[in-house]
Amino acid sequence: MPAAGEAERAPNVAKAVWEAAGARAKSEGLPLIWVMSRALTEYAAGTLPLPRSVTSTKAGNRRGRSVFATDEVWSGADERRAKDAVRSMSALCETLLDAYARGDIHPYARMVTTAQREALAASHSFEGDAPSGTLPAPVAA
């Protein structure tokens, strides 16, 4: 279910990427639409760098998938996508979901790259029940 102010979009995403991202989201107890919304929000804000490595997918295996974003986030991500020379919003969404499925970005309080997560874990010791050097549980929006 979309958050307040979000509209449904339908970028074309490869079935294999969608299913792999969905499997990871399910294993983490997160709705895939929330993961996609967070990734687009963080990418639009400039806090999530564009992952450059992607899994090869067959071009004929794409179809519109429901994702949700506010007009501000969608247009902000679209502007940044153009600057990053990504051919379309569909390609951007597929790239972000592929990176999530492969574990290259993580949906904690903010979407982060693996390198950012490891740097954060190395520089912080969390208190409470979490072992030292681990990250707190994901925060749902």
PDB file of C-alpha atoms in Angstrom:
ATOM      1  CA  MET A   1       0.000   0.000   0.000  1.00  0.00           C
ATOM      2  CA  PRO A   2       1.438   3.381  -0.946  1.00  0.00           C
ATOM      3  CA  ALA A   3       2.290   6.022   1.624  1.00  0.00           C
ATOM      4  CA  ALA A   4       0.409   9.311   1.673  1.00  0.00           C
ATOM      5  CA  GLY A   5       1.114  11.361  -1.444  1.00  0.00           C
ATOM      6  CA  GLU A   6       2.630   8.495  -3.418  1.00  0.00           C
ATOM      7  CA  ALA A   7       1.302   7.584  -6.835  1.00  0.00           C
ATOM      8  CA  GLU A   8       1.580   4.269  -8.619  1.00  0.00           C
ATOM      9  CA  ARG A   9       4.185   4.071 -11.387  1.00  0.00           C
ATOM     10  CA  ALA A  10       4.835   1.142 -13.712  1.00  0.00           C
ATOM     11  CA  PRO A  11       8.492   0.923 -14.768  1.00  0.00           C
ATOM     12  CA  ASN A  12       9.431  -2.079 -16.899  1.00  0.00           C
ATOM     13  CA  VAL A  13      11.575  -4.404 -14.796  1.00  0.00           C
ATOM     14  CA  ALA A  14      12.900  -7.850 -15.707  1.00  0.00           C
ATOM     15  CA  LYS A  15      11.029 -10.704 -14.067  1.00  0.00           C
ATOM     16  CA  ALA A  16      14.231 -12.270 -12.700  1.00  0.00           C
ATOM     17  CA  VAL A  17      15.288  -8.999 -11.046  1.00  0.00           C
ATOM     18  CA  TRP A  18      11.813  -8.380  -9.615  1.00  0.00           C
ATOM     19  CA  GLU A  19      11.626 -11.906  -8.201  1.00  0.00           C
ATOM     20  CA  ALA A  20      15.147 -11.809  -6.732  1.00  0.00           C
ATOM     21  CA  ALA A  21      14.481  -8.452  -5.052  1.00  0.00           C
ATOM     22  CA  GLY A  22      11.121  -9.750  -3.840  1.00  0.00           C
ATOM     23  CA  ALA A  23      12.748 -12.826  -2.312  1.00  0.00           C
ATOM     24  CA  ARG A  24      15.270 -10.697  -0.433  1.00  0.00           C
ATOM     25  CA  ALA A  25      12.590  -8.279   0.758  1.00  0.00           C
ATOM     26  CA  LYS A  26      10.449 -11.184   1.969  1.00  0.00           C
ATOM     27  CA  SER A  27      13.412 -12.707   3.825  1.00  0.00           C
ATOM     28  CA  GLU A  28      13.914  -9.357   5.576  1.00  0.00           C
ATOM     29  CA  GLY A  29      10.203  -8.987   6.359  1.00  0.00           C
ATOM     30  CA  LEU A  30       9.858  -5.922   4.133  1.00  0.00           C
ATOM     31  CA  PRO A  31       7.376  -5.149   1.365  1.00  0.00           C
ATOM     32  CA  LEU A  32       9.163  -4.839  -1.970  1.00  0.00           C
ATOM     33  CA  ILE A  33       7.206  -1.682  -2.782  1.00  0.00           C
ATOM     34  CA  TRP A  34       8.652  -0.081   0.381  1.00  0.00           C
ATOM     35  CA  VAL A  35      12.189  -1.083  -0.643  1.00  0.00           C
ATOM     36  CA  MET A  36      11.694   0.419  -4.112  1.00  0.00           C
ATOM     37  CA  SER A  37      10.164   3.584  -2.674  1.00  0.00           C
ATOM     38  CA  ARG A  38      13.086   4.016  -0.233  1.00  0.00           C
ATOM     39  CA  ALA A  39      15.653   3.389  -2.960  1.00  0.00           C
ATOM     40  CA  LEU A  40      14.082   5.973  -5.264  1.00  0.00           C
ATOM     41  CA  THR A  41      13.785   8.485  -2.406  1.00  0.00           C
ATOM     42  CA  GLU A  42      17.421   8.096  -1.373  1.00  0.00           C
ATOM     43  CA  TYR A  43      18.629   8.129  -4.983  1.00  0.00           C
ATOM     44  CA  ALA A  44      16.632  11.315  -5.711  1.00  0.00           C
ATOM     45  CA  ALA A  45      18.063  12.929  -2.554  1.00  0.00           C
ATOM     46  CA  GLY A  46      21.610  12.115  -3.642  1.00  0.00           C
ATOM     47  CA  THR A  47      22.291   9.880  -0.630  1.00  0.00           C
ATOM     48  CA  LEU A  48      22.335   6.621  -2.594  1.00  0.00           C
ATOM     49  CA  PRO A  49      24.967   6.409  -5.318  1.00  0.00           C
ATOM     50  CA  LEU A  50      24.006   4.685  -8.537  1.00  0.00           C
ATOM     51  CA  PRO A  51      25.180   1.068  -8.500  1.00  0.00           C
ATOM     52  CA  ARG A  52      27.119   0.539 -11.731  1.00  0.00           C
ATOM     53  CA  SER A  53      27.341  -3.241 -11.868  1.00  0.00           C
ATOM     54  CA  VAL A  54      24.187  -5.050 -12.912  1.00  0.00           C
ATOM     55  CA  THR A  55      23.175  -8.606 -13.592  1.00  0.00           C
ATOM     56  CA  SER A  56      22.587  -9.301 -17.260  1.00  0.00           C
ATOM     57  CA  THR A  57      18.873  -9.776 -17.954  1.00  0.00           C
ATOM     58  CA  LYS A  58      17.022 -10.657 -21.133  1.00  0.00           C
ATOM     59  CA  ALA A  59      15.466  -7.606 -22.765  1.00  0.00           C
ATOM     60  CA  GLY A  60      12.317  -9.473 -23.751  1.00  0.00           C
ATOM     61  CA  ASN A  61      11.480 -10.471 -20.194  1.00  0.00           C
ATOM     62  CA  ARG A  62      10.350  -7.073 -18.874  1.00  0.00           C
ATOM     63  CA  ARG A  63       6.925  -5.733 -17.988  1.00  0.00           C
ATOM     64  CA  GLY A  64       5.429  -2.904 -15.990  1.00  0.00           C
ATOM     65  CA  ARG A  65       5.725  -3.466 -12.229  1.00  0.00           C
ATOM     66  CA  SER A  66       3.880  -1.407  -9.637  1.00  0.00           C
ATOM     67  CA  VAL A  67       6.085   0.930  -7.620  1.00  0.00           C
ATOM     68  CA  PHE A  68       5.051   3.964  -5.617  1.00  0.00           C
ATOM     69  CA  ALA A  69       6.658   7.385  -5.324  1.00  0.00           C
ATOM     70  CA  THR A  70       5.621  10.971  -4.803  1.00  0.00           C
ATOM     71  CA  ASP A  71       5.798  13.292  -7.797  1.00  0.00           C
ATOM     72  CA  GLU A  72       8.729  15.081  -6.114  1.00  0.00           C
ATOM     73  CA  VAL A  73      10.709  11.852  -5.644  1.00  0.00           C
ATOM     74  CA  TRP A  74       9.928  10.555  -9.128  1.00  0.00           C
ATOM     75  CA  SER A  75      10.934  13.806 -10.843  1.00  0.00           C
ATOM     76  CA  GLY A  76      14.027  14.174  -8.617  1.00  0.00           C
ATOM     77  CA  ALA A  77      15.124  10.623  -9.446  1.00  0.00           C
ATOM     78  CA  ASP A  78      14.406  11.276 -13.123  1.00  0.00           C
ATOM     79  CA  GLU A  79      16.588  14.419 -13.121  1.00  0.00           C
ATOM     80  CA  ARG A  80      19.442  12.622 -11.392  1.00  0.00           C
ATOM     81  CA  ARG A  81      19.027   9.605 -13.687  1.00  0.00           C
ATOM     82  CA  ALA A  82      19.514  11.853 -16.722  1.00  0.00           C
ATOM     83  CA  LYS A  83      22.698  13.324 -15.192  1.00  0.00           C
ATOM     84  CA  ASP A  84      23.948   9.790 -14.468  1.00  0.00           C
ATOM     85  CA  ALA A  85      23.265   8.824 -18.114  1.00  0.00           C
ATOM     86  CA  VAL A  86      20.763   6.096 -17.266  1.00  0.00           C
ATOM     87  CA  ARG A  87      18.532   5.598 -20.304  1.00  0.00           C
ATOM     88  CA  SER A  88      15.134   5.537 -18.550  1.00  0.00           C
ATOM     89  CA  MET A  89      13.316   5.386 -15.229  1.00  0.00           C
ATOM     90  CA  SER A  90      12.632   1.720 -15.971  1.00  0.00           C
ATOM     91  CA  ALA A  91      16.364   1.096 -16.266  1.00  0.00           C
ATOM     92  CA  LEU A  92      16.983   3.031 -13.038  1.00  0.00           C
ATOM     93  CA  CYS A  93      14.376   1.053 -11.091  1.00  0.00           C
ATOM     94  CA  GLU A  94      15.758  -2.228 -12.437  1.00  0.00           C
ATOM     95  CA  THR A  95      19.314  -1.208 -11.536  1.00  0.00           C
ATOM     96  CA  LEU A  96      18.319  -0.265  -7.983  1.00  0.00           C
ATOM     97  CA  LEU A  97      16.310  -3.464  -7.473  1.00  0.00           C
ATOM     98  CA  ASP A  98      19.119  -5.579  -8.918  1.00  0.00           C
ATOM     99  CA  ALA A  99      21.626  -3.967  -6.532  1.00  0.00           C
ATOM    100  CA  TYR A 100      19.253  -4.600  -3.619  1.00  0.00           C
ATOM    101  CA  ALA A 101      18.724  -8.238  -4.653  1.00  0.00           C
ATOM    102  CA  ARG A 102      22.505  -8.783  -4.813  1.00  0.00           C
ATOM    103  CA  GLY A 103      23.056  -7.161  -1.402  1.00  0.00           C
ATOM    104  CA  ASP A 104      24.855  -4.107  -2.758  1.00  0.00           C
ATOM    105  CA  ILE A 105      22.386  -1.733  -1.091  1.00  0.00           C
ATOM    106  CA  HIS A 106      20.626  -2.176   2.239  1.00  0.00           C
ATOM    107  CA  PRO A 107      17.315  -0.753   3.493  1.00  0.00           C
ATOM    108  CA  TYR A 108      18.219   0.404   6.963  1.00  0.00           C
ATOM    109  CA  ALA A 109      17.099   3.866   8.046  1.00  0.00           C
ATOM    110  CA  ARG A 110      18.563   5.011   4.719  1.00  0.00           C
ATOM    111  CA  MET A 111      19.513   3.009   1.669  1.00  0.00           C
ATOM    112  CA  VAL A 112      23.284   2.551   1.711  1.00  0.00           C
ATOM    113  CA  THR A 113      25.876   0.775  -0.374  1.00  0.00           C
ATOM    114  CA  THR A 114      27.717  -2.226   1.040  1.00  0.00           C
ATOM    115  CA  ALA A 115      30.878  -0.120   1.398  1.00  0.00           C
ATOM    116  CA  GLN A 116      28.967   2.582   3.317  1.00  0.00           C
ATOM    117  CA  ARG A 117      27.362  -0.063   5.564  1.00  0.00           C
ATOM    118  CA  GLU A 118      30.705  -1.699   6.319  1.00  0.00           C
ATOM    119  CA  ALA A 119      32.313   1.683   7.054  1.00  0.00           C
ATOM    120  CA  LEU A 120      29.459   2.553   9.387  1.00  0.00           C
ATOM    121  CA  ALA A 121      29.642  -0.806  11.144  1.00  0.00           C
ATOM    122  CA  ALA A 122      33.402  -0.488  11.560  1.00  0.00           C
ATOM    123  CA  SER A 123      33.173   3.006  13.011  1.00  0.00           C
ATOM    124  CA  HIS A 124      30.271   2.475  15.415  1.00  0.00           C
ATOM    125  CA  SER A 125      29.584   0.197  18.313  1.00  0.00           C
ATOM    126  CA  PHE A 126      25.848  -0.117  18.862  1.00  0.00           C
ATOM    127  CA  GLU A 127      24.494  -0.460  22.366  1.00  0.00           C
ATOM    128  CA  GLY A 128      21.632  -2.633  23.509  1.00  0.00           C
ATOM    129  CA  ASP A 129      20.915  -6.167  22.363  1.00  0.00           C
ATOM    130  CA  ALA A 130      22.831  -5.903  19.075  1.00  0.00           C
ATOM    131  CA  PRO A 131      26.384  -7.269  19.109  1.00  0.00           C
ATOM    132  CA  SER A 132      29.143  -4.698  18.729  1.00  0.00           C
ATOM    133  CA  GLY A 133      29.723  -3.693  15.101  1.00  0.00           C
ATOM    134  CA  THR A 134      26.311  -4.782  13.811  1.00  0.00           C
ATOM    135  CA  LEU A 135      23.657  -2.529  12.409  1.00  0.00           C
ATOM    136  CA  PRO A 136      20.248  -2.015  13.999  1.00  0.00           C
ATOM    137  CA  ALA A 137      17.194  -3.634  12.435  1.00  0.00           C
ATOM    138  CA  PRO A 138      15.616  -2.015   9.376  1.00  0.00           C
ATOM    139  CA  VAL A 139      13.310   0.900  10.085  1.00  0.00           C
ATOM    140  CA  ALA A 140       9.990   0.836   8.255  1.00  0.00           C
ATOM    141  CA  ALA A 141       8.716   4.182   6.991  1.00  0.00           C
TER     142      ALA A 141
END
